[in-house]
Short mmCIF file of C-alpha atoms and ligand atoms in Angstrom, two decimals:
data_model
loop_
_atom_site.label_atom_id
_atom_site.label_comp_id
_atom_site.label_asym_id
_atom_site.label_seq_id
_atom_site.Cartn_x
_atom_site.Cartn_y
_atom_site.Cartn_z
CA UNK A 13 28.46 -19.47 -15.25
CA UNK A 14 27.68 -16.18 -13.74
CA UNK A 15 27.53 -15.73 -10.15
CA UNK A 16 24.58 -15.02 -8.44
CA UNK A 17 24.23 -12.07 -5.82
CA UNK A 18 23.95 -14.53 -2.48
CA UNK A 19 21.52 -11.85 -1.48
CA UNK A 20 19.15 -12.91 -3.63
CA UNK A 21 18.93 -16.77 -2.26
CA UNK A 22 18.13 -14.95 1.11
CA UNK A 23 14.54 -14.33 -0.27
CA UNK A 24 12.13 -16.96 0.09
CA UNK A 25 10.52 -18.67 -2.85
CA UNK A 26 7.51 -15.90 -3.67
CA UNK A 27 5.34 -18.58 -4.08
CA UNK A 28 2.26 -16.66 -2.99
CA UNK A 29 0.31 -15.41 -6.14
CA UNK A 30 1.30 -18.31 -8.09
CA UNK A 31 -0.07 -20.73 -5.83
CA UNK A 32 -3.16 -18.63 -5.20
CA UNK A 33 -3.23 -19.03 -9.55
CA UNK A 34 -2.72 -22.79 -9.37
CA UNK A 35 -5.70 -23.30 -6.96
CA UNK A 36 -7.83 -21.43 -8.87
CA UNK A 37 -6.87 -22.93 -12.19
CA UNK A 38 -7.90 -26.24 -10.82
CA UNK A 39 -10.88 -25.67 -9.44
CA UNK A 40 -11.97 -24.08 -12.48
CA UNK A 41 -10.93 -26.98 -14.53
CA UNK A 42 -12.94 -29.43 -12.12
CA UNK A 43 -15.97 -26.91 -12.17
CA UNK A 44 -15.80 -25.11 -15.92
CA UNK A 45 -18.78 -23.45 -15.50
CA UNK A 46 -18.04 -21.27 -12.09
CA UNK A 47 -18.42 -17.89 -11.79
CA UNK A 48 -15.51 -16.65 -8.90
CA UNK A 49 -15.28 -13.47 -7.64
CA UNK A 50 -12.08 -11.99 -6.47
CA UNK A 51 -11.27 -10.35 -3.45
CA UNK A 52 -7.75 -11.32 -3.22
CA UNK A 53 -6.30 -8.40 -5.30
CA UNK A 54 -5.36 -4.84 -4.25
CA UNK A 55 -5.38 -3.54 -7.64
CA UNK A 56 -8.15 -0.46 -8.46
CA UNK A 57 -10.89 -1.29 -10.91
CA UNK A 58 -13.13 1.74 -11.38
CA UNK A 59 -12.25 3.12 -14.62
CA UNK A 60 -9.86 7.11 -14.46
CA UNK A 61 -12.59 10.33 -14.38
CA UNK A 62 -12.86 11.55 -17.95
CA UNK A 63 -11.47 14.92 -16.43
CA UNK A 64 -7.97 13.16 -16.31
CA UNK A 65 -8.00 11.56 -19.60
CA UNK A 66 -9.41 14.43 -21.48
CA UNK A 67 -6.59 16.66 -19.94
CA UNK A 68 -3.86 14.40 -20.92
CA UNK A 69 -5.43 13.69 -24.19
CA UNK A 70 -4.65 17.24 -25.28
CA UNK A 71 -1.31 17.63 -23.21
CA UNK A 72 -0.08 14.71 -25.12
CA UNK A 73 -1.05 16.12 -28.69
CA UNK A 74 0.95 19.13 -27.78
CA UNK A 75 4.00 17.42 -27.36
CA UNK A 76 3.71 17.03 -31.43
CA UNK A 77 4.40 20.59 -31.97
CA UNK A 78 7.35 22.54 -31.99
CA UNK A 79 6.14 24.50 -28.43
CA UNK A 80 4.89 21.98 -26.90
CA UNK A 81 7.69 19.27 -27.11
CA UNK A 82 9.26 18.48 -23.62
CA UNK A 83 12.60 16.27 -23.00
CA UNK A 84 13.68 15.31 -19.35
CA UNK A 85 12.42 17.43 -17.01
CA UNK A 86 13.69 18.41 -13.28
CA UNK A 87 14.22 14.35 -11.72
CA UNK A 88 12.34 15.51 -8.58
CA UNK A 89 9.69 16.23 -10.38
CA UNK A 90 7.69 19.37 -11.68
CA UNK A 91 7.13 22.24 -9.31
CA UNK A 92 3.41 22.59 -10.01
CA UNK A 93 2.89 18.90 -9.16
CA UNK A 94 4.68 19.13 -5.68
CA UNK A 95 3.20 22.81 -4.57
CA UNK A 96 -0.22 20.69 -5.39
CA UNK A 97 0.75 17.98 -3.29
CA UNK A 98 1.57 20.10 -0.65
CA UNK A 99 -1.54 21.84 -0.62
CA UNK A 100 -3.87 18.88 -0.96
CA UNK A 101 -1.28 17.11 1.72
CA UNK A 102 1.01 18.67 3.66
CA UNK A 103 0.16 22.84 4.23
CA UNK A 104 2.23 24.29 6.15
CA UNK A 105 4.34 21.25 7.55
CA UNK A 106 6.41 20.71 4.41
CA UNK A 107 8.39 22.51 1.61
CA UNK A 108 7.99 21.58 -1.83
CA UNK A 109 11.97 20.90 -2.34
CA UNK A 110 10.77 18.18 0.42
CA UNK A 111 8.81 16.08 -1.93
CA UNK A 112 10.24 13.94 -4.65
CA UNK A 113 7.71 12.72 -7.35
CA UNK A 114 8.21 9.26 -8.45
CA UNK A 115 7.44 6.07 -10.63
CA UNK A 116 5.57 5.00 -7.43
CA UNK A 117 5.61 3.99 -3.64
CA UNK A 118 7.41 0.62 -4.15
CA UNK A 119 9.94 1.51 -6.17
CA UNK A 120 10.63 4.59 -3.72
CA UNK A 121 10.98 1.71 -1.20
CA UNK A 122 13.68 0.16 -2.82
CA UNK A 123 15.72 3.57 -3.98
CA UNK A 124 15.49 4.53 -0.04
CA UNK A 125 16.19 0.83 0.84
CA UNK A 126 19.76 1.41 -1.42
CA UNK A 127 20.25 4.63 0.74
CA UNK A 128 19.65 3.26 4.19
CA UNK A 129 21.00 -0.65 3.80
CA UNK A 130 23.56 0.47 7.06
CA UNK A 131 21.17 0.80 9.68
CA UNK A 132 20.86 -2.39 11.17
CA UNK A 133 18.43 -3.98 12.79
CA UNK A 134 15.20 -3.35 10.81
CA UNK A 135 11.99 -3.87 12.25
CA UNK A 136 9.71 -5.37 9.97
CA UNK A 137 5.71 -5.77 10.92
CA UNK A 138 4.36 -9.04 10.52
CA UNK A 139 2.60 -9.41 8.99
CA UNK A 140 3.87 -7.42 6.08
CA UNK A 141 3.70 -6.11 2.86
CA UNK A 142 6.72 -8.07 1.31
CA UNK A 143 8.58 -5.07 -0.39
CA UNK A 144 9.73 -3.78 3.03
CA UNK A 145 11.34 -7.07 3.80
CA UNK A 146 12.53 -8.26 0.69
CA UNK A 147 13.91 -5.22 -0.37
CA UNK A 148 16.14 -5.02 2.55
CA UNK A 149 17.09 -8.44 2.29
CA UNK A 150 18.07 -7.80 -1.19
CA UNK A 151 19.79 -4.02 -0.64
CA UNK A 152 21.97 -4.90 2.09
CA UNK A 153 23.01 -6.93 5.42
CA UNK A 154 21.16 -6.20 7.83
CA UNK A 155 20.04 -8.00 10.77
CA UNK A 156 15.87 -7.85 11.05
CA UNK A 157 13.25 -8.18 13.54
CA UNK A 158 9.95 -9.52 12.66
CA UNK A 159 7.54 -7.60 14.95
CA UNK A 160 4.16 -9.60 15.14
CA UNK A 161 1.42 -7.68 15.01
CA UNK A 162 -2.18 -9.17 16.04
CA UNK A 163 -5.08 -8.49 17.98
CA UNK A 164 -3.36 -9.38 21.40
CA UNK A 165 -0.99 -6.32 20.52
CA UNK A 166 -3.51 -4.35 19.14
CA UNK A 167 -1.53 -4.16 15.70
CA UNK A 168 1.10 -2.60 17.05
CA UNK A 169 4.61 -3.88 16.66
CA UNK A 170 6.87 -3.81 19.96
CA UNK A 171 10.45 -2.28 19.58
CA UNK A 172 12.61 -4.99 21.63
CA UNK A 173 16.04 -5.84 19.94
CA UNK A 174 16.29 -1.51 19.71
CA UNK A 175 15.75 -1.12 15.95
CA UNK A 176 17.62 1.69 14.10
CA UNK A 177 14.46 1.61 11.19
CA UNK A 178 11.39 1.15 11.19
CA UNK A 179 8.89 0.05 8.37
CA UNK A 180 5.31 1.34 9.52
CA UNK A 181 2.04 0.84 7.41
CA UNK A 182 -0.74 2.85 8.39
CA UNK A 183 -3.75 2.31 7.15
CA UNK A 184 -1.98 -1.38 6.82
CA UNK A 185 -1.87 -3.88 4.16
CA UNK A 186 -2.45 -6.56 4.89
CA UNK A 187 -4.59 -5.92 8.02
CA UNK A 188 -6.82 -3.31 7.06
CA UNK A 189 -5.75 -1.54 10.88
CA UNK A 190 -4.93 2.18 11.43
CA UNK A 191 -3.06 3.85 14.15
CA UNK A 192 -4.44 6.04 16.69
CA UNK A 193 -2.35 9.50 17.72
CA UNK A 194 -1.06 7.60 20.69
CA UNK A 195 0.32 5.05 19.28
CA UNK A 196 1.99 7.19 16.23
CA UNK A 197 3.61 9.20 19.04
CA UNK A 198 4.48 6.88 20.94
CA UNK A 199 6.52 5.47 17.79
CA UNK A 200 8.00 8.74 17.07
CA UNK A 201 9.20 9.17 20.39
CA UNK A 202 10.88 6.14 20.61
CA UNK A 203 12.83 6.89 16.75
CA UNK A 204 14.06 9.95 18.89
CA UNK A 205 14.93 8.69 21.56
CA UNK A 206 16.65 6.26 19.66
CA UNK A 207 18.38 7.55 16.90
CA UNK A 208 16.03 5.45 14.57
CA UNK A 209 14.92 6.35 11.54
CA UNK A 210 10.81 5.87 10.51
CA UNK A 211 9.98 5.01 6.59
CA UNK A 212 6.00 5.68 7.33
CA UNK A 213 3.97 3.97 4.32
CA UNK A 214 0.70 5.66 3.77
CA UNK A 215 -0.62 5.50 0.76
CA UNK A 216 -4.10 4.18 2.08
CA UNK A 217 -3.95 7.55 3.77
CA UNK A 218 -7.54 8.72 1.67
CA UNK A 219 -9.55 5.59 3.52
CA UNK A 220 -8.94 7.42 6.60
CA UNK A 221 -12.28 8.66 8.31
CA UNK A 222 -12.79 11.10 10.80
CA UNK A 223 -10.30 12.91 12.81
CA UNK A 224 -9.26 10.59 15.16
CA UNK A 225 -6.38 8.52 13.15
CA UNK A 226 -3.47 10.72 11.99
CA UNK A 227 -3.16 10.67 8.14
CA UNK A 228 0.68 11.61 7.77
CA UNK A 229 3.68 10.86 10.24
CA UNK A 230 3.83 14.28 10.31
CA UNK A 231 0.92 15.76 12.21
CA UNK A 232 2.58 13.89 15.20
CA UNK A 233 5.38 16.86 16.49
CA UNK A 234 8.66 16.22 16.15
CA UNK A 235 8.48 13.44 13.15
CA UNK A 236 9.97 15.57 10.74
CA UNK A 237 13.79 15.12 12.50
CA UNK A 238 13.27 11.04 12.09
CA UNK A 239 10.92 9.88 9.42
CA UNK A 240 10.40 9.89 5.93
CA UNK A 241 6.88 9.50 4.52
CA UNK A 242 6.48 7.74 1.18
CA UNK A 243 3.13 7.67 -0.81
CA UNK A 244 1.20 6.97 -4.00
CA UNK A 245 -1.76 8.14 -6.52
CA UNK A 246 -2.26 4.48 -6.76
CA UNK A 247 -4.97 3.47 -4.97
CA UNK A 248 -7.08 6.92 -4.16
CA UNK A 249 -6.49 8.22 -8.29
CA UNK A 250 -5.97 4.65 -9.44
CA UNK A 251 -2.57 5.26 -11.19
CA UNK A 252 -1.52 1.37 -10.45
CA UNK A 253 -0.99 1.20 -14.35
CA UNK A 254 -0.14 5.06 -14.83
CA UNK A 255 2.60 4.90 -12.48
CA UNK A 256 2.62 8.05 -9.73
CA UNK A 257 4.23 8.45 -6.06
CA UNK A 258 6.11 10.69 -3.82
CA UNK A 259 8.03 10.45 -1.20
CA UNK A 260 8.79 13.32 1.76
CA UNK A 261 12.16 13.79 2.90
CA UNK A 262 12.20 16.56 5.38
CA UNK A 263 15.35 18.83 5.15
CA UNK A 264 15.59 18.35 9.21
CA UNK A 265 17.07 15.10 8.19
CA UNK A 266 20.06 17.12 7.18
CA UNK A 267 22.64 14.72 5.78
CA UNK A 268 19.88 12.29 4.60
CA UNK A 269 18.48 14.73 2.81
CA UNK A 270 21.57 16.04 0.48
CA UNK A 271 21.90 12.14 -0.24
CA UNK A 272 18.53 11.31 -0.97
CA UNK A 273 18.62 13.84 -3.72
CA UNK A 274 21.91 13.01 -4.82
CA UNK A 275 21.14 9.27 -5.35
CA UNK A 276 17.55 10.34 -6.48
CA UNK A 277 18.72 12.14 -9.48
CA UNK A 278 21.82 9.60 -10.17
CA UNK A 279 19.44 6.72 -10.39
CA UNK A 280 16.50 7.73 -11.75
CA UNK A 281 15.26 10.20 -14.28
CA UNK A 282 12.02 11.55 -13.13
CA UNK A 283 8.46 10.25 -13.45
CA UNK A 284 7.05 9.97 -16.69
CA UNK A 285 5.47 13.82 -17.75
CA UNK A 286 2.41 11.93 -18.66
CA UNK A 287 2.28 10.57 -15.43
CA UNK A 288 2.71 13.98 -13.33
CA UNK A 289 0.17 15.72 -16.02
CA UNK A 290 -2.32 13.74 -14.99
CA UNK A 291 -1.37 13.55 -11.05
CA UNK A 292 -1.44 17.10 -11.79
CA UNK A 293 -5.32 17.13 -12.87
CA UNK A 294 -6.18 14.53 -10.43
CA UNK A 295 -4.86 17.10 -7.14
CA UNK A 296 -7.20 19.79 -8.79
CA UNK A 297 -10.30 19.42 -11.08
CA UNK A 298 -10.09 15.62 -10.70
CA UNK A 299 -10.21 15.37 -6.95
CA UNK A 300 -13.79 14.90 -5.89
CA UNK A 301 -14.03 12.31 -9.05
CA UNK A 302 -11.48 10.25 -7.37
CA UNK A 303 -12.56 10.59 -3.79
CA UNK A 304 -16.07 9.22 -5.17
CA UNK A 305 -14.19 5.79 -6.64
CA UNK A 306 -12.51 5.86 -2.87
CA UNK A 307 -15.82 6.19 -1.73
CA UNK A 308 -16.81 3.34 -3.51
CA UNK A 309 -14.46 0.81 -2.47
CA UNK A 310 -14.94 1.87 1.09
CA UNK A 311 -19.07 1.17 0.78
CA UNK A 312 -17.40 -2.37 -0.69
CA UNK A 313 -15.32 -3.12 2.09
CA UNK A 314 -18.21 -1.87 4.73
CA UNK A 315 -20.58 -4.00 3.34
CA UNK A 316 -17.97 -7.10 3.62
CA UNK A 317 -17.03 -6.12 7.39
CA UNK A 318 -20.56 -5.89 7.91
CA UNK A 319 -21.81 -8.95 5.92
CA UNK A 320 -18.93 -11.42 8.00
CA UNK A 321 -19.93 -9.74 11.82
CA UNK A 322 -23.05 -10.69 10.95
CA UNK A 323 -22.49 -13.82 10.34
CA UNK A 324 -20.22 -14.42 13.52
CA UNK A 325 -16.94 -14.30 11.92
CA UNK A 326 -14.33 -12.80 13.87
CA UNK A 327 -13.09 -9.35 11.93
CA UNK A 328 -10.55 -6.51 11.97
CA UNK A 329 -9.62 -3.84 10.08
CA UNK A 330 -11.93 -2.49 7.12
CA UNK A 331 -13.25 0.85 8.84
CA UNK A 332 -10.14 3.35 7.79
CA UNK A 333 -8.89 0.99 4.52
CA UNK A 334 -9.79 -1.49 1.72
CA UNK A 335 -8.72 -4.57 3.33
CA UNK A 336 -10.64 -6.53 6.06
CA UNK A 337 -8.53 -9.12 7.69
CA UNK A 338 -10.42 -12.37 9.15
CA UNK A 339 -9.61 -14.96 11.57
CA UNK A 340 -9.70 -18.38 10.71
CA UNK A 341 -10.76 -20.02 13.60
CA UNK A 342 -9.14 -23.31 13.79
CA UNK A 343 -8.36 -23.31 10.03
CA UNK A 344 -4.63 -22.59 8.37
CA UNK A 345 -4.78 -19.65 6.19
CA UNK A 346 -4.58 -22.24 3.35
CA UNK A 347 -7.52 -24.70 4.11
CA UNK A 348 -9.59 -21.33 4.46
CA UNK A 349 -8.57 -20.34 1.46
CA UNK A 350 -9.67 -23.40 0.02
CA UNK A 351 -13.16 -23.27 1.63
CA UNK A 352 -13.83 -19.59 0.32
CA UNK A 353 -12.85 -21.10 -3.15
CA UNK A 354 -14.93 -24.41 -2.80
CA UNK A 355 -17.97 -22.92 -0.51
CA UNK A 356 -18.60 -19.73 -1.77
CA UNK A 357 -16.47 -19.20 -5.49
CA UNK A 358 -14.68 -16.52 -3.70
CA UNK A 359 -10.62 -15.96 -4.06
CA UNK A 360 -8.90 -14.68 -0.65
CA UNK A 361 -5.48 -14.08 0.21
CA UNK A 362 -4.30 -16.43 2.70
CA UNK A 363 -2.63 -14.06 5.60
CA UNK A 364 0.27 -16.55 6.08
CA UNK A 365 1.57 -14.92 2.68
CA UNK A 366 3.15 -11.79 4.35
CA UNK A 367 4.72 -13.42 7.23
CA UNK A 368 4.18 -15.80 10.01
CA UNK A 369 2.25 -13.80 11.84
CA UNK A 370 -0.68 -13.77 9.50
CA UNK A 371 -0.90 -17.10 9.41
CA UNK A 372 -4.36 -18.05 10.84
CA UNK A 373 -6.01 -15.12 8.90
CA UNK A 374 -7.06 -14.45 5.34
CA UNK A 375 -7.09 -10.68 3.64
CA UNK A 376 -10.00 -9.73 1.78
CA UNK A 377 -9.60 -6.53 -0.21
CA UNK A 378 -12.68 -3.96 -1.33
CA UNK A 379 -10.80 -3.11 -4.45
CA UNK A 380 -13.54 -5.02 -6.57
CA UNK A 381 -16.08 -3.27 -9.11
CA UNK A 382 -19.23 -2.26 -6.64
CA UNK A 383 -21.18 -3.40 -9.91
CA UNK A 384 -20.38 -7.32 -8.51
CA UNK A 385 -20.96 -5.66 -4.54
CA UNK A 386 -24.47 -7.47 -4.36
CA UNK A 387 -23.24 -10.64 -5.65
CA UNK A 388 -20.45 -10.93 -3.31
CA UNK A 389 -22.08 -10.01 -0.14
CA UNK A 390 -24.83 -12.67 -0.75
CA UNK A 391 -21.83 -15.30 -1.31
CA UNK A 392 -20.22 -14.20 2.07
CA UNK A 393 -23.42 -14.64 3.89
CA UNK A 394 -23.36 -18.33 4.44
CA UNK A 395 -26.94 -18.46 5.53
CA UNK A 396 -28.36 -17.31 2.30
CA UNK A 397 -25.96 -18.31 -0.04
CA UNK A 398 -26.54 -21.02 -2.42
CA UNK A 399 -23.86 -22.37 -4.48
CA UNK A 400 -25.31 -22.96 -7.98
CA UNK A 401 -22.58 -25.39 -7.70
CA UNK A 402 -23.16 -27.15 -4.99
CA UNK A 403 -26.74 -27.10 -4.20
N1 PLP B 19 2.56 0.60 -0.20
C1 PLP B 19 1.61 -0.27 0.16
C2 PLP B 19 1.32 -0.44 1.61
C3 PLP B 19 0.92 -1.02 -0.78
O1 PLP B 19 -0.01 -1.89 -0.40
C4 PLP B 19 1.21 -0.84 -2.15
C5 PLP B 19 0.54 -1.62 -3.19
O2 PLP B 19 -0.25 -2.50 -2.99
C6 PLP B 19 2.20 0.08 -2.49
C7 PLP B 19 2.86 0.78 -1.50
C8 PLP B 19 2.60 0.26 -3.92
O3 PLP B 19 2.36 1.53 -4.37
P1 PLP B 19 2.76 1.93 -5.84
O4 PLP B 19 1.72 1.36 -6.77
O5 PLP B 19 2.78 3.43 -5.81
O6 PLP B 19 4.11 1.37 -6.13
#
């Protein structure tokens, strides 16, 4: 028999989503005729702006003719693409040789996670979107700190146990927080101080209102010598299917740099040029069409935040992204679970999912179609909810 890779029995059973399916299976096989709404997802639903299809449509009839045919193309991706991201993103802070486009933010996780498996410990939040941890535990041997992060700690991880990297989420998933300026900085200055290196995660960056929450690391001085930014057109274009990210890796990290591109362009063969075509459309005509679908799923997950602090529930999160992340009083993040299932045909995330430290909490996400908006918010206020099922 084979071997395995004893890194892999390091990761825990990722029992999560399939458990989440199980529930739900049975309760719809004890109550056939239930109509359950799910808020447990953080995939986009709003259909692409015609704008984007329409352009590809004819980009991708051109590649049928003899001028129009294109092979690989450059593996960081084409320079029109990256000047727009820079411009939309990033004027006058970064370079376009800084940005490498991508299949997507994950699996620019786990490339980077290949590149940096030597700096040791890594601070993980908790709790956590799992790619950050699993990928490390898969990539290499390093020793990690799970930083809780609740409302005692305002949401922000402490650095004890001196961590030479840093996984930061901001706007977070799972807890639907942002951080201020302060606290950014304050992270920053310890990386410098340190000799630690930040991989800043924010492609929930468009939910950000207002000017008071930094969007990227890099509006905080001095980030560009220790962090490296990576992002998505996942959730503000809704390329979760199309497949579209980036990731910034300022030149100031010198010798990072020249190996980031060299492993870049060893392992993978640039994005898809249907992918960037559109992501090119999307950063000019196509913008305000997508900022309207963000739009949307913000007025979703306002309505929630304000639907459950009416009704006395204990909330966080929600204002600056599409997740709203709710105490469970008393209840595990399983039996709460169950009782948004059985109570109000609702499907949650149970917070203990990404870590420990969400146990006790449940994530609900705004990603859902603002068609079923109405429907949901009278199912999440208990008072004047009826279950046809129950009542
Ligand atoms: N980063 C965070 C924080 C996410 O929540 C997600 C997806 O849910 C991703 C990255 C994945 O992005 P992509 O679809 O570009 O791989």
């Amino acid at each position: 028999m084979v071997e395995r890779n004893p890194r892999s029995t390091k990761l825990s059973k990722s029992y999560l989503f399939r458990e989440v399916a199980d529930r739900v299976q049975s309760y719809k096989r004890k109550n056939p005729g239930a109509v359950l709404y799910n808020l447990g997802i953080g995939d986009t639903t709003i259909p692409l702006p015609q704008v984007v299809t329409q352009s590809l449509s004819g980009f991708f009839e051109s590649l049928s003719t003899e001028e129009g045919y294109l092979g690989y193309q450059n593996e960081q991706g084409n320079e029109l693409l990256r000047k727009s991201i820079i411009e939309r993103f990033y004027p006058d802070t970064i370079t376009p040789d800084e940005v490498f486009v991508s299949d997507g933010a994950k699996c620019d996780i786990g490339r980077l996670q290949i590149l940096l498996s030597h700096l040791s410990p890594v601070l993980i939040q908790d709790p956590t979107y799992p790619v950050y941890r699993d990928g490390t535990l898969l990539s290499g041997d390093q020793s990690l700190i799970y930083a809780v992060c609740n409302p005692e700690n305002d949401f922000f991880p402490n650095f004890s146990g001196s961590p030479k990297l840093l996984y930061i989420c901001s706007p977070n998933n799972p807890t639907g927080t942002v951080l201020t300026y302060t606290q950014l900085t304050h992270l920053v200055s310890y990386a410098k101080e340190h000799g630690a290196l930040i991989i800043f995660d924010a492609a929930y960056r468009y939910f950000i209102q207002g000017e008071q929450h930094p969007r990227t690391i890099y509006e905080i001085p001095g980030a560009k010598e220790i962090a490296i930014e990576v992002n998505s057109f996942s959730k503000f274009a809704g390329f979760t299917g199309i497949r579209l990210g980036w990731s910034i890796v300022p030149k100031t990290l010198k010798g990072l740099y020249d190996d980031y591109a060299r492993l870049h362009s060893t392992i993978f063969n640039g994005a898809s040029i249907l992918a960037q075509k559109c992501g090119e459309v999307v950063l000019q005509e196509g913008f305000e069409a997508c900022m309207a679908s963000v739009e949307e799923y913000r007025a979703n997950t306002k309505a929630m935040r304000d639907a459950l602090l009416s009704e006395g529930e204990t909330v966080y999160g929600g204002e600056h992204a599409p997740y709203v992340w709710i105490e469970t009083k008393g209840k595990s993040s399983w039996e709460a679970f169950q009782y948004y299932l059985e109570e109000k045909q609702l499907i949650v995330t149970p917070g203990s999912g990404f870590g420990k430290g969400g146990e006790g909490f449940v994530r609900l996400s705004g990603f859902f179609h603002p068609s079923t908006r109405s429907a949901i918010l009278d199912r999440l206020a208990c008072s004047s909810y009826t279950s046809t099922l129950y009542s």
